[in-house]
Amino acid sequence: MKKNLHKYTILLVLLAMGIISTVITDGAFARPENIMNLAVQVVVNGILAVGMTLIILTGGIDLGVGSVMALIGVVVAKLQLTYHFSTWSSVLISLALGLGIGLWNGFFITKFKLPPFIVTLGSMTIARGLALVISKGSAIAPVNNTFAMLATWQLPSLVAVVLTAIIGGLILFRNIRNKHWLDGIATALVTLFVIWVLLNSRGLPLPVIIFAIVAALGIFVLKRTTFGRYLYAYGGNVQATRLSGINVDKLLIWDYVIMGGLAALAGLVLASRMAAGVPTAGNMAELDAIASVVIGGTSLAGGAGAVGGSVIGAFIIGLLNNVLVILNVEANYQYIIKGFIIMGAVMLDTLKQKRG
Amino acid sequence: MKKNLHKYTILLVLLAMGIISTVITDGAFARPENIMNLAVQVVVNGILAVGMTLIILTGGIDLGVGSVMALIGVVVAKLQLTYHFSTWSSVLISLALGLGIGLWNGFFITKFKLPPFIVTLGSMTIARGLALVISKGSAIAPVNNTFAMLATWQLPSLVAVVLTAIIGGLILFRNIRNKHWLDGIATALVTLFVIWVLLNSRGLPLPVIIFAIVAALGIFVLKRTTFGRYLYAYGGNVQATRLSGINVDKLLIWDYVIMGGLAALAGLVLASRMAAGVPTAGNMAELDAIASVVIGGTSLAGGAGAVGGSVIGAFIIGLLNNVLVILNVEANYQYIIKGFIIMGAVMLDTLKQKRG
Amino acid sequence: MKKILEMRQIEKSFGKVKVLKGVNLTAYRGEVLALMGENGAGKSTLMKILSGVYPYGSYSGELVINGQICQFNSTRDAVKAGVSIIHQELNLIPGLSVMENIFLGREPKTAPGLIDWQQMRQLTVELLERVGITLEPEELVGNLSIGQQQLIEIAKALSFSAEIIIMDEPTSALTDSEVEQLFNLIRLLKSQDKAIIYISHKMDEIDVIADRVEVLRDGESVGGGMKADLSRDKIISLMVGRDLTDLYPRRENKPGEVILEIESLTVPGVLETLSLQVRKGEVLGIAGLMGSGRTELALALFGIYGKRLTGEIRLNGKKLTIQNPRQALDNGIALVTEDRKVSGLVLGMSVGENLTLSCLEQLSNALGIINQERERTVIKNYIQELRIKTAGEDLAVANLSGGNQQKVVLAKMLATQPRILILDEPTRGVDVGAKAEIYQIINRLAANGVGIIMISSELPEIIGMSDRVAVMADGSLAGILEKEEVTQEKIMALATGGRRNEKESA
Amino acid sequence: GCGNTNNAGNSGDNQPEKKKIKIGVSVATMQEAVYTFMKKAMEDNAAANNAEIIWTSADNKEEKQLSDVESLLSQGIDVLILHAVNTGAAASLVAKAEAAGVPVVAMDRLPENAKVALYVTADSRQVGRIQAQYLAEQLGGKGNVIILEGEAGNGVARDITAGNKEVLAKYPDIKVVVDQAHKGWARDLAMNTVETALTQYNNNIQGILANNSGMAMGAVQALKNKGLAGKVVTIGSDADEDACKAIKAGELSADVDKKPYELGKASFLAAVELAQKKTPASDTTIKNGDFEVPVKLTPVELIKKDNVDTMKYRWPNL
Ligand SMILES: Nc1ncnc2c1ncn2[C@@H]1O[C@H](COP(=O)(O)OP(=O)(O)OP(=O)(O)O)[C@@H](O)[C@H]1O
Ligand SMILES: Nc1ncnc2c1ncn2[C@@H]1O[C@H](COP(=O)(O)OP(=O)(O)OP(=O)(O)O)[C@@H](O)[C@H]1O
Ligand SMILES: O[C@@H]1[C@@H](O)[C@H](O)OC[C@H]1O
Ligand SMILES: [Mg+2]
Ligand SMILES: [Mg+2]
């Protein structure tokens, strides 16, 4: 119940921000096209935030995600441009590299008992260095055409609407069957909103689809699989988890491997979007990802939280950036406004929880 | 005992790094002049690391220190240049501002129960914005002459030697009286080393003196005062600390106020060293400070650690930067090397502890 | 009876300290073996070896189950060999539900990695029923009381359908009726030919449930035998190595004038218009069922509820404002909390640092600089006075045995030199020897004029120690019994107050 | 490679009595292609001038540059080539060098109010003017324009933008509708900005001025997604490889080549002369606070489709 409540207070905060944004931008914010823009712009941070949730739940952290994104982008572009790999093979190799980096992190964290902060600080620095060395500091472009098209490919609007309706309907059905009325209302509203946006767009861009799948999988894994439940267990009480016969080292290693894979996926989306491998990309991306997770209500101490919140957190950050551009606020003031709003959002959330 | 042991393993790691550096730089690293350089270069991060230790001990974090440094630098320079404040009054106002920011952080963390990560992410962003707005994005220079001289003023070599000998002697005496032989040997060696460096230098720069005082105070406060003791207690068990009759809100607020003051002090040292208020300064400084603390063996979970380790951690990071410059390693490779060495240093430390 | 377990010449050290020095232990099917010993004797350590927590190679000696030598590498191996354990410390995960906790690591699955919630729920319902608690399987464990959590642990241990079931102080947070329920379960297990190893410091329980007793002292087997052949005194003297005559020593002093007056104390939703008086040198016992609000009363007097607290508290006629623990302590009201690990101690800090945590201000100057000499003196005094068994004041308090940890919490509060001392379950998990010592300390304090409020779920303790007994029910005072009239029956009558059904459904 | 300072067998070896010149270089960052060319220019010319180069990069952190310069000075360099992270804050670096008797060549960025021996520059403000002038001509003095600025507070970003605005001020019908800074000069953030702006103005955007090539390419990508690439006049600066390719493909309108190799070489040769106690040649002087500083200008060039092939000297794969 408490978890659920939190999900809604932060969703309400997002909703309130959306309404305010619409008002102060004279409606420009809420235009379907802009909402779709926003969705696309959230994808990279959103994917990272999903993975980061799985990490922070264990009380860990991954500082390396931004640099890994850059490295992956550089590698995929280099493979295509210099070594003439096909889009698919270069993508697969890059994903494997991401998983490998995760394995490296997990290995040192579990086998040498090093703090995740240090291990991932190490991979953050190393990955950035590799990205710069491989690219000699320049962007690698152009990438394969197919690869660049991935980010712009769209599922036709009508198909997307039908799919959304089906999925939304199924969830709604479950909610009603389980008598989760609040969930039901939320599902209905979100589904209708998405359908409205889709009906007014050319289609649903592939990055958004990927993000939706990643988020859904994240939610599913945490809620429904042993792996997900063990992550909560580990974050809540390492000792008890170990005594329950769970191989906690394996658990953590997998966790970091998944994060590595998601960082690679985010890096691929970014590279495809930019149609280039950029060694300086993803600078401080880890901070945004962690912030999304924390805004979404996951505790840095581990053991409590959920992917849903992190996704909303990512949207809050994305919305802020989007609106500030629409308003064309001067960069220097943007910092100030952002600082206040991030604090304010979490504060509202906390106050509501207290009352609720 | 364990605490002590850790102090020495990480000190040994630093020592080993120093020796290796000396060998691979053909002695250039160990030249007294370079050692003094290193000491000066460590000051800013070192001061932050001392404060950050007090924060991390409680299980908290302060992401804002880098931006606060920038803001303080801009304010002190602006006060001097535009409003013709004297060096002293501008310095005092800036320090007060730093304390005020700490108070702000502490207030929201304790009274609204917001996560330190969010509150200080907020002040990080806001302070950066303010620095940019106040300075209109450009560095503010020149600062008062007296102010700029602060960073270069030196205590005459002989006076410094005498002082070092006295202080070292006193500590040594205590060590011997308390039969802390290991401490005694370490004290003797460090004292002799410092005297050797001083004898071969023109003097002891004021920033280094400030850092030494801050570090000494930090160690003293944690070891010998109620405040320090309570910080450990809070980090170890909040509830038990509260039930022991300790006003934990007041404790935390003071803790963040001190951090704010130290960030301001670091900002002043930096501004004086650069003879300018620079709104973009201190970018990512929080990461270095946190890394120093963690390398120094303080746990991000709170409750265990010490200032001594953080100071050594700061020297490890500083040494790395210094040696890589001497070796003229290409910038992009530096990242890779740094990543490995930071991981390696902590790994050595952990392995040693296991054996010991 | 058939021998199922034999532990031979078990030795185990932590660092340089040897805590098990060649222990032998045998268990048979269909019996309840009580493993007895003072705090720190090594009972839990021995059981952790048996249950695979300390893997093969970290100890020496032989472990034989059903005639086969076993070398466990993990708890998983032990479970496979038919050993399950209810640990002394709760090993639950607050963020997971009841059913998830019970089946952690061995969830029923529909496909690899996919939990079969339906079946898990079903199995949980059945198990909870066996243990005799009504709880939603989906309830988060973090929302449960300690007693409920302990029942979950029991349910979990039973779910392994093990042959050897170890219960390490399973009842420390249970009510009498829950204990009774547990004993019925144990009898059932016995009849199914399982072996139960039962650890407890409550002699009454041993009398009721044990078939055989083995006693450990300082990591050595010092004897034992069939329960029927052993008197209580004999067991105690085996445990402590001397005769213990009087568990509840008489107090010479008579209570003096009233020092603490509580009038219409109310915390909305927690406590209802509660009025009480405590006299100088008096021990006021507080009895009641679990959840009756005794702990809340203690916390209220200690300022935990801040401004939510209304009513009047007067000390020596002076009205007090108590909105936080500091104010309470400043006014001479001290509280020894119920759960030493959660709210009493900072486990990572040393014995000494814990001991002076509440009185540190008195040991330091205006700048907050601690006077180390004075601190050391205070620490030494209390370690001596309360006979705290520790390798030194710098030892992390986590390494002390339960009873000694309890003494540290007590010492911490005594060091504030209180005029009113509130004790919430002061002897939970404490061995008889240490119990007697704690009682003596209580008496000494009373003799010195301290007013004592003692909350306890052990009626013999309440009756043995109190000058008067206040009984609570439903967050308010159900009645007060004078020393002469106190009996277990009267306390229970007041505590249940005819509202038994209501209570149990709550 | 970083160690081509010991070329055995060259002229330096034959004259052991002649001490090697030690030139310290402190640049703001190596995270852009332009700097690798500056470095290469110096390395290519080191042996012939019997010079050793110690190259440091400050990671765009003022405080690291301070340390770098101190470390360089303590290694006994003869001349310092300084590419300031922050021109407003670099006077103290120059002062430090001066105190150590080491002359300073300011490369590309002029430390404010500091007495440098020579300022070698491709003139960022001029870059901004060239960009805006070209844009204005292409638009016929009319249209909605986006300015994509680099990191807030960065000197180069400030100067290019100032150059942009100086020229645009002369064209009242050109409206700057969005003017945003981008943390870390990030290409993806620039892309987001352009996407959002295009949506907001219903694609009624005619021109985009970007402070560097990366952000310009981010803009191109956003335009591409809307089918607008080549239809909105887009201009960058740095003439990075992918930018040049995009010019060739007609997606990017133009880019300004700051000719980093020339800049690096000119700076280096001036430094060698200073080490030999000669006065390097200069084109003009500039008043820099209290000082009069000699300036050596290196060319900047607008690269468009018609002359992009000249960039082959830098990007052979073009
Ligand atoms: N991890 C450990 N490190 C160091 N010493 C330990 C550790 N665990 C237990 N000890 C010590 O070993 C001894 C035996 O402890 P154990 O927990 O087995 O006692 P016990 O008989 O179960 O006591 P209690 O009745 O208080 O539960 C004690 O002195 C204890 O301090
Ligand atoms: N922090 C809390 N949050 C939610 N419920 C709580 C909390 N603390 C106590 N309770 C509940 O309040 C009720 C009163 O508990 P409490 O422990 O005070 O009773 P008690 O009379 O002291 O009994 P005992 O100490 O024997 O368990 C219990 O049902 C308990 O579960
Ligand atoms: O050329 C640009 C450089 O001057 C600036 O400092 O960093 C970004 C680059 O693109
Ligand atoms: Mg035990
Ligand atoms: Mg209680």
mmCIF file with all atom_site columns, C-alpha atoms and ligand atoms in Angstrom, chain C residues 39-40 42-45 88-89 168-169 199 201 402, ligand 4:
data_model
loop_
_atom_site.group_PDB
_atom_site.id
_atom_site.type_symbol
_atom_site.label_atom_id
_atom_site.label_alt_id
_atom_site.label_comp_id
_atom_site.label_asym_id
_atom_site.label_entity_id
_atom_site.label_seq_id
_atom_site.pdbx_PDB_ins_code
_atom_site.Cartn_x
_atom_site.Cartn_y
_atom_site.Cartn_z
_atom_site.occupancy
_atom_site.B_iso_or_equiv
_atom_site.pdbx_formal_charge
_atom_site.auth_seq_id
_atom_site.auth_comp_id
_atom_site.auth_asym_id
_atom_site.auth_atom_id
_atom_site.pdbx_PDB_model_num
ATOM   1  C  CA . ASN C 1 39  ? 25.364 -15.553 27.656 1.00 0.00 ? 39  ASN C CA 1
ATOM   2  C  CA . GLY C 1 40  ? 28.452 -16.028 25.570 1.00 0.00 ? 40  GLY C CA 1
ATOM   3  C  CA . GLY C 1 42  ? 28.896 -20.551 22.768 1.00 0.00 ? 42  GLY C CA 1
ATOM   4  C  CA . LYS C 1 43  ? 25.431 -21.968 22.185 1.00 0.00 ? 43  LYS C CA 1
ATOM   5  C  CA . SER C 1 44  ? 24.626 -19.936 19.120 1.00 0.00 ? 44  SER C CA 1
ATOM   6  C  CA . THR C 1 45  ? 28.084 -20.449 17.711 1.00 0.00 ? 45  THR C CA 1
ATOM   7  C  CA . GLN C 1 88  ? 18.495 -15.879 17.724 1.00 0.00 ? 88  GLN C CA 1
ATOM   8  C  CA . GLU C 1 89  ? 18.673 -12.714 15.682 1.00 0.00 ? 89  GLU C CA 1
ATOM   9  C  CA . ASP C 1 168 ? 17.753 -20.394 19.333 1.00 0.00 ? 168 ASP C CA 1
ATOM   10 C  CA . GLU C 1 169 ? 15.728 -18.367 21.822 1.00 0.00 ? 169 GLU C CA 1
ATOM   11 C  CA . ILE C 1 199 ? 17.887 -22.801 23.482 1.00 0.00 ? 199 ILE C CA 1
ATOM   12 C  CA . HIS C 1 201 ? 17.177 -18.561 29.151 1.00 0.00 ? 201 HIS C CA 1
ATOM   13 C  CA . GLY C 1 402 ? 23.498 -10.651 24.640 1.00 0.00 ? 402 GLY C CA 1
HETATM 14 MG MG . MG  E 2 .   ? 23.046 -16.990 21.427 1.00 0.00 ? 4   MG  E MG 1
#
